[in-house]
């Protein structure tokens, strides 16, 4: 916690001075986000470092490398019994590539340098798959399609200004049909890598390519289909319907955005947009009642993108507690010891220690390396009725309740990860509870919120009060 941006800049400059061509990751500075990527700003670090996780969407604004393990442990453990399958490891590789990242696959050698046979078997199987399908990984870029129900996609620039799509099909569809919606390109050829005898029929439709697949090839790992495009990739994704929250109390507003040229049209009743539907002019649209917003990009009066949809619901806020303001500010923190793979029911556990803190974070005085749990309880004073978003970041698992409502579930064994939940709250006092456990590795538990006139920040100490409950 004592590391600072100034230290990061100094260390980065020192190492770069010794070796100008070295690559230094973002753990040198304090700009590493919970997802491993780097916050915007002047933070040092040449690439992001997600750990045991892959970004949800393609990340092309910064280089990044996700690191993950074959089993559950980073080093050799003779009791290791749970390892990822070859199919799972290859899916992680493909998913990472489809989002513009590099995969750093960890192995845990024994003291004499040899690898466990189970690890060797998986690595050799991955090597065999790459000898047949490596062109779908090496030299490819993030695919703007995103993920599909059946898998992911990578793209490569090839000769004469054409692009090639690689469809990594994790779940071979029973219908043997794939639709690439939003694509303006035509294609005359598609093939299954490593199985040229298995024909793929491809046909062009307005706003889509349609593929008719053969029977699924029998192979270790997933199969890949290469689709030769006529020209550079020309894709219109669904527009983005942007609103502060998915729900609102009194009124809200939304915007519609697209990175492509054309006219954006929308409806509010769930019907498909047409050339005569309302046109988004760039000014936010105000809503006083709930709506199912559907939006589409049009060119020359014709649909040019898939339809985007977002439901914006009007809700009633959770009522505040009818009680006087507690006299004692702070958060009650109960400390437990134990080894868990998921959050236990702390009501059945006896705390080793209880103290009063100022915010929801791991107190220095009771932090213990590995195998402990914390439960935070407090009254939160909400300043204004409206929608609030709570962000719970932890390594390992955590959960957040507002009153009796489970708002954020970030449970399980994982690296630093941020999850968020939204809720409508009436101004006044609301019971807040956070449960957290640490099994191994980093110790992280932080709670942030944002709401009406409040940018994302930690919960302010003046708005937290110790509950009357003796626990």
Short mmCIF file of C-alpha atoms in Angstrom, two decimals:
data_model
loop_
_atom_site.label_atom_id
_atom_site.label_comp_id
_atom_site.label_asym_id
_atom_site.label_seq_id
_atom_site.Cartn_x
_atom_site.Cartn_y
_atom_site.Cartn_z
CA UNK A 1 0.00 0.00 0.00
CA UNK A 2 2.97 2.34 0.32
CA UNK A 3 3.80 2.08 -3.40
CA UNK A 4 3.06 5.30 -5.29
CA UNK A 5 2.95 6.68 -8.83
CA UNK A 6 6.20 8.54 -8.14
CA UNK A 7 7.93 5.26 -7.20
CA UNK A 8 6.52 3.60 -10.32
CA UNK A 9 7.80 6.35 -12.60
CA UNK A 10 11.23 6.21 -11.00
CA UNK A 11 11.57 2.41 -11.23
CA UNK A 12 10.27 2.40 -14.80
CA UNK A 13 12.79 5.05 -15.86
CA UNK A 14 15.63 3.23 -14.07
CA UNK A 15 14.95 -0.12 -15.77
CA UNK A 16 14.34 1.53 -19.15
CA UNK A 17 17.68 3.33 -18.76
CA UNK A 18 19.48 0.00 -18.28
CA UNK A 19 17.74 -1.69 -21.23
CA UNK A 20 15.94 0.69 -23.63
CA UNK A 21 14.15 -2.14 -25.51
CA UNK A 22 12.79 -3.94 -22.47
CA UNK A 23 9.05 -4.46 -21.92
CA UNK A 24 7.78 -3.58 -18.44
CA UNK A 25 4.29 -4.56 -17.32
CA UNK A 26 1.80 -2.33 -15.53
CA UNK A 27 2.49 -3.75 -12.07
CA UNK A 28 5.39 -1.31 -11.89
CA UNK A 29 2.91 1.53 -11.16
CA UNK A 30 -0.38 2.00 -9.30
CA UNK A 31 -2.54 2.25 -12.45
CA UNK A 32 -3.36 -1.47 -12.66
CA UNK A 33 -7.15 -1.91 -12.50
CA UNK A 34 -8.88 -4.87 -10.80
CA UNK A 35 -9.27 -6.48 -14.24
CA UNK A 36 -5.50 -6.24 -14.81
CA UNK A 37 -5.63 -3.57 -17.51
CA UNK A 38 -4.26 -0.06 -17.02
CA UNK A 39 -6.31 2.96 -15.97
CA UNK A 40 -6.33 5.91 -18.33
CA UNK A 41 -3.72 8.46 -17.38
CA UNK A 42 0.05 8.84 -17.15
CA UNK A 43 0.65 5.50 -15.44
CA UNK A 44 3.75 3.53 -16.41
CA UNK A 45 3.64 0.04 -17.87
CA UNK A 46 3.88 -1.21 -21.46
CA UNK A 47 1.15 -3.84 -21.20
CA UNK A 48 -1.73 -4.92 -18.98
CA UNK A 49 -1.71 -8.10 -16.89
CA UNK A 50 -5.09 -9.78 -16.33
CA UNK A 51 -4.71 -12.80 -14.05
CA UNK A 52 -6.87 -15.95 -14.31
CA UNK A 53 -9.35 -13.88 -16.33
CA UNK A 54 -9.95 -12.47 -19.82
CA UNK A 55 -11.51 -9.04 -20.50
CA UNK A 56 -15.23 -9.18 -21.28
CA UNK A 57 -14.83 -7.30 -24.56
CA UNK A 58 -12.06 -6.83 -27.12
CA UNK A 59 -9.32 -4.54 -25.82
CA UNK A 60 -7.28 -2.88 -28.57
CA UNK A 61 -6.32 0.42 -26.94
CA UNK A 62 -3.44 -1.15 -24.98
CA UNK A 63 -1.36 -4.33 -25.27
CA UNK A 64 -2.22 -6.94 -22.66
CA UNK A 65 -1.29 -10.47 -21.65
CA UNK A 66 -3.48 -12.69 -19.51
CA UNK A 67 -1.75 -15.20 -17.27
CA UNK A 68 -3.50 -18.37 -16.19
CA UNK A 69 -2.66 -21.77 -14.75
CA UNK A 70 -3.16 -25.32 -16.00
CA UNK A 71 -4.34 -26.40 -12.55
CA UNK A 72 -5.29 -24.41 -9.48
CA UNK A 73 -1.76 -23.58 -8.28
CA UNK A 74 0.90 -21.30 -9.70
CA UNK A 75 3.75 -23.55 -8.59
CA UNK A 76 4.23 -27.28 -8.37
CA UNK A 77 1.85 -28.95 -5.94
CA UNK A 78 1.97 -32.73 -5.59
CA UNK A 79 -1.63 -32.73 -4.37
CA UNK A 80 -2.91 -31.01 -7.53
CA UNK A 81 -5.99 -32.90 -8.70
CA UNK A 82 -8.00 -30.36 -10.69
CA UNK A 83 -6.54 -29.33 -14.02
CA UNK A 84 -8.17 -27.56 -16.95
CA UNK A 85 -8.92 -29.86 -19.86
CA UNK A 86 -7.16 -29.51 -23.21
CA UNK A 87 -10.42 -28.23 -24.71
CA UNK A 88 -10.73 -25.56 -21.98
CA UNK A 89 -7.12 -24.43 -22.37
CA UNK A 90 -7.56 -24.09 -26.14
CA UNK A 91 -10.75 -22.10 -25.63
CA UNK A 92 -8.86 -19.76 -23.28
CA UNK A 93 -6.19 -19.34 -25.95
CA UNK A 94 -8.75 -18.58 -28.67
CA UNK A 95 -10.79 -16.23 -26.45
CA UNK A 96 -7.65 -14.31 -25.50
CA UNK A 97 -6.61 -13.97 -29.15
CA UNK A 98 -10.12 -12.91 -30.21
CA UNK A 99 -9.90 -9.96 -27.81
CA UNK A 100 -6.43 -8.82 -28.86
CA UNK A 101 -4.36 -10.32 -26.05
CA UNK A 102 -1.47 -12.72 -25.56
CA UNK A 103 -1.69 -15.83 -23.38
CA UNK A 104 0.94 -16.56 -20.74
CA UNK A 105 0.21 -20.15 -19.70
CA UNK A 106 1.81 -20.98 -16.37
CA UNK A 107 3.45 -24.33 -15.58
CA UNK A 108 4.72 -25.56 -12.21
CA UNK A 109 7.92 -27.62 -12.55
CA UNK A 110 9.18 -29.91 -9.82
CA UNK A 111 12.38 -29.13 -7.96
CA UNK A 112 14.45 -30.98 -10.59
CA UNK A 113 12.91 -28.97 -13.43
CA UNK A 114 10.65 -31.70 -14.82
CA UNK A 115 6.95 -31.14 -15.42
CA UNK A 116 4.14 -33.38 -14.15
CA UNK A 117 2.99 -35.87 -16.78
CA UNK A 118 -0.54 -34.43 -16.76
CA UNK A 119 0.82 -30.98 -17.67
CA UNK A 120 3.05 -32.43 -20.40
CA UNK A 121 0.09 -34.29 -21.90
CA UNK A 122 -1.92 -31.06 -22.11
CA UNK A 123 0.92 -28.99 -23.55
CA UNK A 124 1.68 -31.57 -26.24
CA UNK A 125 -2.00 -31.79 -27.17
CA UNK A 126 -2.13 -27.99 -27.48
CA UNK A 127 0.97 -28.14 -29.68
CA UNK A 128 -0.67 -30.69 -31.98
CA UNK A 129 -3.77 -28.49 -32.24
CA UNK A 130 -1.63 -25.43 -33.05
CA UNK A 131 0.26 -27.27 -35.80
CA UNK A 132 -3.10 -27.67 -37.55
CA UNK A 133 -4.85 -24.48 -36.47
CA UNK A 134 -2.03 -22.09 -35.61
CA UNK A 135 -2.84 -19.69 -38.45
CA UNK A 136 -6.06 -18.86 -36.55
CA UNK A 137 -3.97 -17.67 -33.57
CA UNK A 138 -0.58 -16.37 -34.73
CA UNK A 139 -0.59 -13.02 -36.51
CA UNK A 140 -4.30 -12.46 -35.93
CA UNK A 141 -6.08 -9.49 -34.42
CA UNK A 142 -9.07 -8.91 -32.19
CA UNK A 143 -12.34 -9.48 -34.01
CA UNK A 144 -14.94 -6.69 -33.68
CA UNK A 145 -17.81 -9.22 -33.71
CA UNK A 146 -17.27 -10.04 -30.03
CA UNK A 147 -18.36 -13.43 -28.72
CA UNK A 148 -21.00 -15.72 -30.18
CA UNK A 149 -23.14 -18.41 -28.58
CA UNK A 150 -21.01 -20.97 -30.40
CA UNK A 151 -17.54 -19.48 -29.87
CA UNK A 152 -15.26 -16.59 -30.85
CA UNK A 153 -13.58 -15.13 -33.92
CA UNK A 154 -10.13 -13.87 -34.91
CA UNK A 155 -9.24 -11.90 -38.06
CA UNK A 156 -6.13 -11.64 -40.24
CA UNK A 157 -5.16 -9.28 -43.08
CA UNK A 158 -4.12 -11.32 -46.14
CA UNK A 159 -3.12 -10.59 -49.74
CA UNK A 160 -4.70 -8.00 -52.05
CA UNK A 161 -6.38 -6.08 -49.24
CA UNK A 162 -8.67 -8.94 -48.28
CA UNK A 163 -9.34 -10.14 -44.74
CA UNK A 164 -9.82 -13.66 -43.44
CA UNK A 165 -12.06 -14.58 -40.52
CA UNK A 166 -11.31 -17.55 -38.29
CA UNK A 167 -14.39 -18.89 -36.53
CA UNK A 168 -13.43 -20.85 -33.41
CA UNK A 169 -16.48 -23.07 -32.96
CA UNK A 170 -16.56 -24.32 -29.35
CA UNK A 171 -20.13 -25.64 -29.59
CA UNK A 172 -20.89 -27.10 -33.01
CA UNK A 173 -24.52 -26.06 -33.72
CA UNK A 174 -26.98 -28.88 -34.22
CA UNK A 175 -28.51 -26.95 -37.10
CA UNK A 176 -25.01 -26.84 -38.68
CA UNK A 177 -25.76 -23.23 -39.56
CA UNK A 178 -23.84 -20.08 -38.59
CA UNK A 179 -24.93 -16.50 -39.24
CA UNK A 180 -22.46 -13.60 -39.25
CA UNK A 181 -24.87 -10.68 -38.83
CA UNK A 182 -23.90 -7.09 -39.65
CA UNK A 183 -21.33 -8.11 -42.26
CA UNK A 184 -21.40 -6.26 -45.58
CA UNK A 185 -18.69 -8.41 -47.20
CA UNK A 186 -19.33 -11.24 -49.59
CA UNK A 187 -17.38 -14.49 -49.57
CA UNK A 188 -16.85 -17.25 -52.08
CA UNK A 189 -14.88 -19.71 -49.95
CA UNK A 190 -14.80 -21.15 -46.45
CA UNK A 191 -12.98 -24.22 -45.12
CA UNK A 192 -12.39 -26.23 -41.98
CA UNK A 193 -8.73 -25.95 -40.97
CA UNK A 194 -6.96 -29.29 -41.13
CA UNK A 195 -9.92 -30.96 -42.85
CA UNK A 196 -10.09 -29.66 -46.45
CA UNK A 197 -12.33 -32.55 -47.45
CA UNK A 198 -15.13 -31.17 -45.25
CA UNK A 199 -16.92 -28.58 -47.34
CA UNK A 200 -18.45 -25.42 -45.94
CA UNK A 201 -21.15 -23.76 -48.01
CA UNK A 202 -21.21 -19.97 -47.78
CA UNK A 203 -23.84 -17.58 -49.10
CA UNK A 204 -24.27 -13.83 -48.84
CA UNK A 205 -27.45 -12.22 -47.56
CA UNK A 206 -28.29 -8.60 -46.80
CA UNK A 207 -26.39 -7.72 -43.63
CA UNK A 208 -25.12 -11.27 -43.12
CA UNK A 209 -23.05 -14.20 -44.27
CA UNK A 210 -24.65 -17.60 -43.90
CA UNK A 211 -22.54 -20.74 -43.47
CA UNK A 212 -23.72 -24.32 -43.82
CA UNK A 213 -21.34 -26.58 -41.89
CA UNK A 214 -20.41 -30.21 -42.39
CA UNK A 215 -20.71 -32.74 -39.59
CA UNK A 216 -18.41 -31.89 -36.71
CA UNK A 217 -14.85 -33.19 -37.25
CA UNK A 218 -13.56 -35.59 -34.64
CA UNK A 219 -10.59 -33.88 -33.05
CA UNK A 220 -9.08 -32.87 -29.71
CA UNK A 221 -10.13 -29.31 -29.00
CA UNK A 222 -12.45 -27.12 -31.05
CA UNK A 223 -12.57 -26.84 -34.83
CA UNK A 224 -11.82 -23.65 -36.77
CA UNK A 225 -13.47 -22.40 -39.96
CA UNK A 226 -11.56 -19.96 -42.17
CA UNK A 227 -13.77 -17.59 -44.17
CA UNK A 228 -12.18 -15.68 -47.06
CA UNK A 229 -13.74 -12.20 -47.33
CA UNK A 230 -13.93 -10.09 -50.46
CA UNK A 231 -12.12 -6.95 -49.36
CA UNK A 232 -11.35 -5.60 -45.92
CA UNK A 233 -13.72 -6.46 -43.09
CA UNK A 234 -16.81 -4.23 -43.36
CA UNK A 235 -18.90 -4.75 -40.25
CA UNK A 236 -21.66 -2.70 -38.71
CA UNK A 237 -22.23 -3.72 -35.11
CA UNK A 238 -25.48 -2.88 -33.31
CA UNK A 239 -25.57 0.72 -32.06
CA UNK A 240 -24.87 1.43 -28.39
CA UNK A 241 -27.86 2.52 -26.31
CA UNK A 242 -26.31 4.47 -23.45
CA UNK A 243 -28.15 5.27 -20.22
CA UNK A 244 -26.81 5.98 -16.70
CA UNK A 245 -28.64 2.92 -15.26
CA UNK A 246 -30.91 0.14 -16.46
CA UNK A 247 -33.63 1.45 -14.11
CA UNK A 248 -34.73 4.86 -12.90
CA UNK A 249 -36.94 6.39 -10.22
CA UNK A 250 -38.46 9.57 -11.68
CA UNK A 251 -36.99 10.07 -15.15
CA UNK A 252 -33.92 9.17 -17.17
CA UNK A 253 -32.38 9.86 -20.54
CA UNK A 254 -30.52 7.83 -23.14
CA UNK A 255 -28.24 8.35 -26.09
CA UNK A 256 -27.54 6.18 -29.13
CA UNK A 257 -24.02 5.89 -30.52
CA UNK A 258 -22.27 4.16 -33.41
CA UNK A 259 -18.74 4.24 -34.79
CA UNK A 260 -20.09 3.99 -38.34
CA UNK A 261 -21.71 6.62 -40.57
CA UNK A 262 -25.45 6.56 -41.22
CA UNK A 263 -28.77 7.53 -39.69
CA UNK A 264 -29.74 6.14 -36.28
CA UNK A 265 -33.45 5.40 -35.81
CA UNK A 266 -35.22 4.05 -32.75
CA UNK A 267 -38.52 2.91 -31.26
CA UNK A 268 -39.72 2.85 -27.65
CA UNK A 269 -42.35 0.10 -27.80
CA UNK A 270 -40.14 -2.87 -28.68
CA UNK A 271 -40.99 -2.81 -32.39
CA UNK A 272 -38.37 -2.96 -35.14
CA UNK A 273 -37.09 0.43 -36.34
CA UNK A 274 -38.01 1.46 -39.88
CA UNK A 275 -36.87 4.33 -42.15
CA UNK A 276 -39.86 6.27 -40.75
CA UNK A 277 -39.04 5.70 -37.06
CA UNK A 278 -37.79 8.49 -34.82
CA UNK A 279 -34.32 9.71 -35.71
CA UNK A 280 -31.69 10.16 -33.03
CA UNK A 281 -30.31 13.67 -33.52
CA UNK A 282 -27.50 13.56 -30.95
CA UNK A 283 -29.45 15.15 -28.09
CA UNK A 284 -30.27 12.82 -25.18
CA UNK A 285 -33.83 11.48 -25.25
CA UNK A 286 -35.76 11.92 -21.98
CA UNK A 287 -37.99 9.16 -20.58
CA UNK A 288 -40.54 9.56 -17.79
CA UNK A 289 -41.91 6.03 -18.10
CA UNK A 290 -40.36 2.65 -18.83
CA UNK A 291 -39.55 1.68 -22.41
CA UNK A 292 -38.02 -1.06 -24.52
CA UNK A 293 -35.66 0.92 -26.73
CA UNK A 294 -34.66 -0.63 -30.06
CA UNK A 295 -32.19 1.14 -32.36
CA UNK A 296 -30.70 0.46 -35.78
CA UNK A 297 -28.31 2.14 -38.22
CA UNK A 298 -29.70 2.97 -41.67
CA UNK A 299 -27.89 3.86 -44.92
CA UNK A 300 -29.77 5.17 -47.94
CA UNK A 301 -33.01 4.21 -46.24
CA UNK A 302 -31.97 0.59 -45.73
CA UNK A 303 -30.98 -1.23 -42.53
CA UNK A 304 -27.18 -1.32 -42.19
CA UNK A 305 -26.67 -2.93 -38.78
CA UNK A 306 -28.27 -5.46 -36.45
CA UNK A 307 -30.88 -4.06 -34.06
CA UNK A 308 -29.77 -3.04 -30.56
CA UNK A 309 -32.20 -3.38 -27.69
CA UNK A 310 -32.23 -2.13 -24.11
CA UNK A 311 -35.03 -2.10 -21.55
CA UNK A 312 -35.16 0.94 -19.26
CA UNK A 313 -37.48 0.30 -16.31
CA UNK A 314 -39.14 2.71 -13.90
CA UNK A 315 -38.89 1.34 -10.35
CA UNK A 316 -39.73 2.25 -6.77
CA UNK A 317 -36.75 2.84 -4.45
CA UNK A 318 -36.06 0.61 -1.46
CA UNK A 319 -37.46 2.48 1.53
CA UNK A 320 -35.03 3.86 4.09
CA UNK A 321 -35.10 2.61 7.68
CA UNK A 322 -37.40 4.51 10.01
CA UNK A 323 -34.99 5.15 12.83
CA UNK A 324 -32.88 8.01 14.23
CA UNK A 325 -29.35 8.58 13.03
CA UNK A 326 -26.90 6.34 14.95
CA UNK A 327 -24.51 8.19 17.20
CA UNK A 328 -21.34 6.25 16.42
CA UNK A 329 -19.72 6.62 12.98
CA UNK A 330 -17.85 3.71 11.38
CA UNK A 331 -18.10 0.09 10.24
CA UNK A 332 -18.18 -3.01 12.45
CA UNK A 333 -15.59 -5.49 11.15
CA UNK A 334 -15.63 -9.11 12.33
CA UNK A 335 -12.54 -11.23 11.64
CA UNK A 336 -12.67 -15.03 11.12
CA UNK A 337 -10.10 -17.71 10.44
CA UNK A 338 -10.64 -20.72 8.23
CA UNK A 339 -9.97 -22.30 4.83
CA UNK A 340 -12.82 -21.88 2.35
CA UNK A 341 -13.33 -22.17 -1.41
CA UNK A 342 -16.53 -20.12 -1.21
CA UNK A 343 -18.07 -17.71 1.27
CA UNK A 344 -19.28 -19.45 4.43
CA UNK A 345 -22.30 -18.48 6.50
CA UNK A 346 -20.53 -16.25 9.00
CA UNK A 347 -23.57 -16.36 11.31
CA UNK A 348 -22.53 -19.92 12.21
CA UNK A 349 -18.88 -18.92 12.76
CA UNK A 350 -17.34 -17.36 15.86
CA UNK A 351 -15.23 -14.27 15.12
CA UNK A 352 -11.67 -14.18 16.40
CA UNK A 353 -11.78 -10.42 16.66
CA UNK A 354 -14.23 -7.52 16.22
CA UNK A 355 -13.24 -3.91 15.73
CA UNK A 356 -14.60 -0.63 14.39
CA UNK A 357 -13.21 0.65 11.09
CA UNK A 358 -13.86 3.75 9.01
CA UNK A 359 -14.64 2.12 5.63
CA UNK A 360 -15.10 -1.20 3.85
CA UNK A 361 -11.53 -2.37 3.33
CA UNK A 362 -9.11 -4.81 4.98
CA UNK A 363 -7.90 -3.20 8.23
CA UNK A 364 -4.14 -3.27 8.74
CA UNK A 365 -4.43 -4.45 12.32
CA UNK A 366 -6.24 -7.69 11.51
CA UNK A 367 -4.99 -8.53 8.01
CA UNK A 368 -3.51 -12.01 7.95
CA UNK A 369 -1.77 -13.69 5.08
CA UNK A 370 -4.22 -16.25 3.61
CA UNK A 371 -7.13 -18.21 5.10
CA UNK A 372 -9.24 -15.54 6.77
CA UNK A 373 -12.64 -13.96 6.38
CA UNK A 374 -14.21 -10.60 7.16
CA UNK A 375 -17.76 -9.39 7.59
CA UNK A 376 -18.48 -5.67 7.44
CA UNK A 377 -21.74 -4.25 8.84
CA UNK A 378 -22.82 -0.64 8.80
CA UNK A 379 -25.66 1.80 8.27
CA UNK A 380 -25.18 3.77 5.06
CA UNK A 381 -26.71 7.24 4.91
CA UNK A 382 -27.95 7.79 1.34
CA UNK A 383 -27.99 11.53 0.58
CA UNK A 384 -30.57 11.59 -2.22
CA UNK A 385 -33.29 9.33 -3.59
CA UNK A 386 -32.27 7.78 -6.89
CA UNK A 387 -30.30 5.01 -8.59
CA UNK A 388 -27.00 3.86 -7.11
CA UNK A 389 -24.34 1.53 -8.47
CA UNK A 390 -22.07 -0.35 -6.03
CA UNK A 391 -18.73 -1.80 -7.16
CA UNK A 392 -17.26 -4.63 -5.06
CA UNK A 393 -13.65 -5.53 -5.86
CA UNK A 394 -12.08 -8.56 -4.18
CA UNK A 395 -9.54 -11.37 -4.27
CA UNK A 396 -10.95 -13.95 -3.42
CA UNK A 397 -14.74 -14.03 -2.95
CA UNK A 398 -17.15 -11.40 -1.64
CA UNK A 399 -20.83 -10.46 -1.53
CA UNK A 400 -22.75 -7.24 -0.82
CA UNK A 401 -26.23 -6.92 0.68
CA UNK A 402 -28.28 -3.73 0.97
CA UNK A 403 -30.91 -4.57 3.56
CA UNK A 404 -32.03 -8.10 2.68
CA UNK A 405 -31.23 -7.66 -1.02
CA UNK A 406 -28.15 -9.49 -2.37
CA UNK A 407 -26.85 -6.81 -4.71
CA UNK A 408 -23.40 -8.03 -5.77
CA UNK A 409 -22.20 -11.64 -5.88
CA UNK A 410 -18.44 -11.79 -6.40
CA UNK A 411 -17.95 -15.16 -4.68
CA UNK A 412 -15.46 -17.90 -5.49
CA UNK A 413 -11.73 -18.38 -5.88
CA UNK A 414 -10.42 -15.75 -8.27
CA UNK A 415 -7.85 -13.03 -8.81
CA UNK A 416 -8.74 -9.34 -8.23
CA UNK A 417 -12.13 -8.85 -9.86
CA UNK A 418 -14.68 -6.05 -9.85
CA UNK A 419 -18.42 -6.71 -9.98
CA UNK A 420 -21.21 -4.15 -9.79
CA UNK A 421 -24.91 -4.01 -8.98
CA UNK A 422 -27.56 -1.32 -9.30
CA UNK A 423 -30.35 -0.47 -6.88
CA UNK A 424 -32.88 2.33 -6.36
CA UNK A 425 -32.60 3.76 -2.83
CA UNK A 426 -34.70 6.23 -0.90
CA UNK A 427 -32.78 8.96 0.89
CA UNK A 428 -31.98 7.95 4.47
CA UNK A 429 -30.38 5.01 6.27
CA UNK A 430 -29.90 1.57 4.69
CA UNK A 431 -28.34 -1.50 6.28
CA UNK A 432 -25.15 -2.55 4.47
CA UNK A 433 -23.30 -5.85 4.81
CA UNK A 434 -20.22 -7.19 2.99
CA UNK A 435 -18.80 -10.69 3.45
CA UNK A 436 -15.30 -11.54 2.21
CA UNK A 437 -12.82 -14.41 2.37
CA UNK A 438 -9.20 -14.82 1.31
CA UNK A 439 -7.81 -18.25 0.43
CA UNK A 440 -4.43 -17.38 -1.05
CA UNK A 441 -2.57 -14.78 -3.08
CA UNK A 442 -3.50 -11.12 -2.95
CA UNK A 443 -5.64 -9.57 -0.20
CA UNK A 444 -8.17 -7.22 -1.82
CA UNK A 445 -11.59 -6.05 -0.64
CA UNK A 446 -12.81 -2.58 -1.63
CA UNK A 447 -16.31 -1.12 -1.98
CA UNK A 448 -17.13 1.87 -4.17
CA UNK A 449 -20.40 3.53 -5.19
CA UNK A 450 -21.82 6.13 -7.53
CA UNK A 451 -25.21 7.81 -7.71
CA UNK A 452 -27.07 11.11 -8.26
CA UNK A 453 -24.35 13.75 -8.45
CA UNK A 454 -21.77 11.29 -7.07
CA UNK A 455 -18.86 10.11 -9.22
CA UNK A 456 -17.45 6.65 -8.42
CA UNK A 457 -15.66 6.75 -5.05
CA UNK A 458 -15.25 4.85 -1.80
CA UNK A 459 -18.14 5.16 0.61
CA UNK A 460 -17.48 8.33 2.62
CA UNK A 461 -16.74 7.77 6.31
CA UNK A 462 -19.20 10.51 7.48
CA UNK A 463 -22.06 8.50 5.90
CA UNK A 464 -21.26 5.17 7.63
CA UNK A 465 -22.55 4.36 11.12
CA UNK A 466 -21.98 1.41 13.46
CA UNK A 467 -25.11 -0.79 13.76
CA UNK A 468 -26.72 -1.48 17.13
CA UNK A 469 -26.44 -5.24 16.56
CA UNK A 470 -23.76 -6.50 19.00
CA UNK A 471 -22.34 -8.74 16.24
#
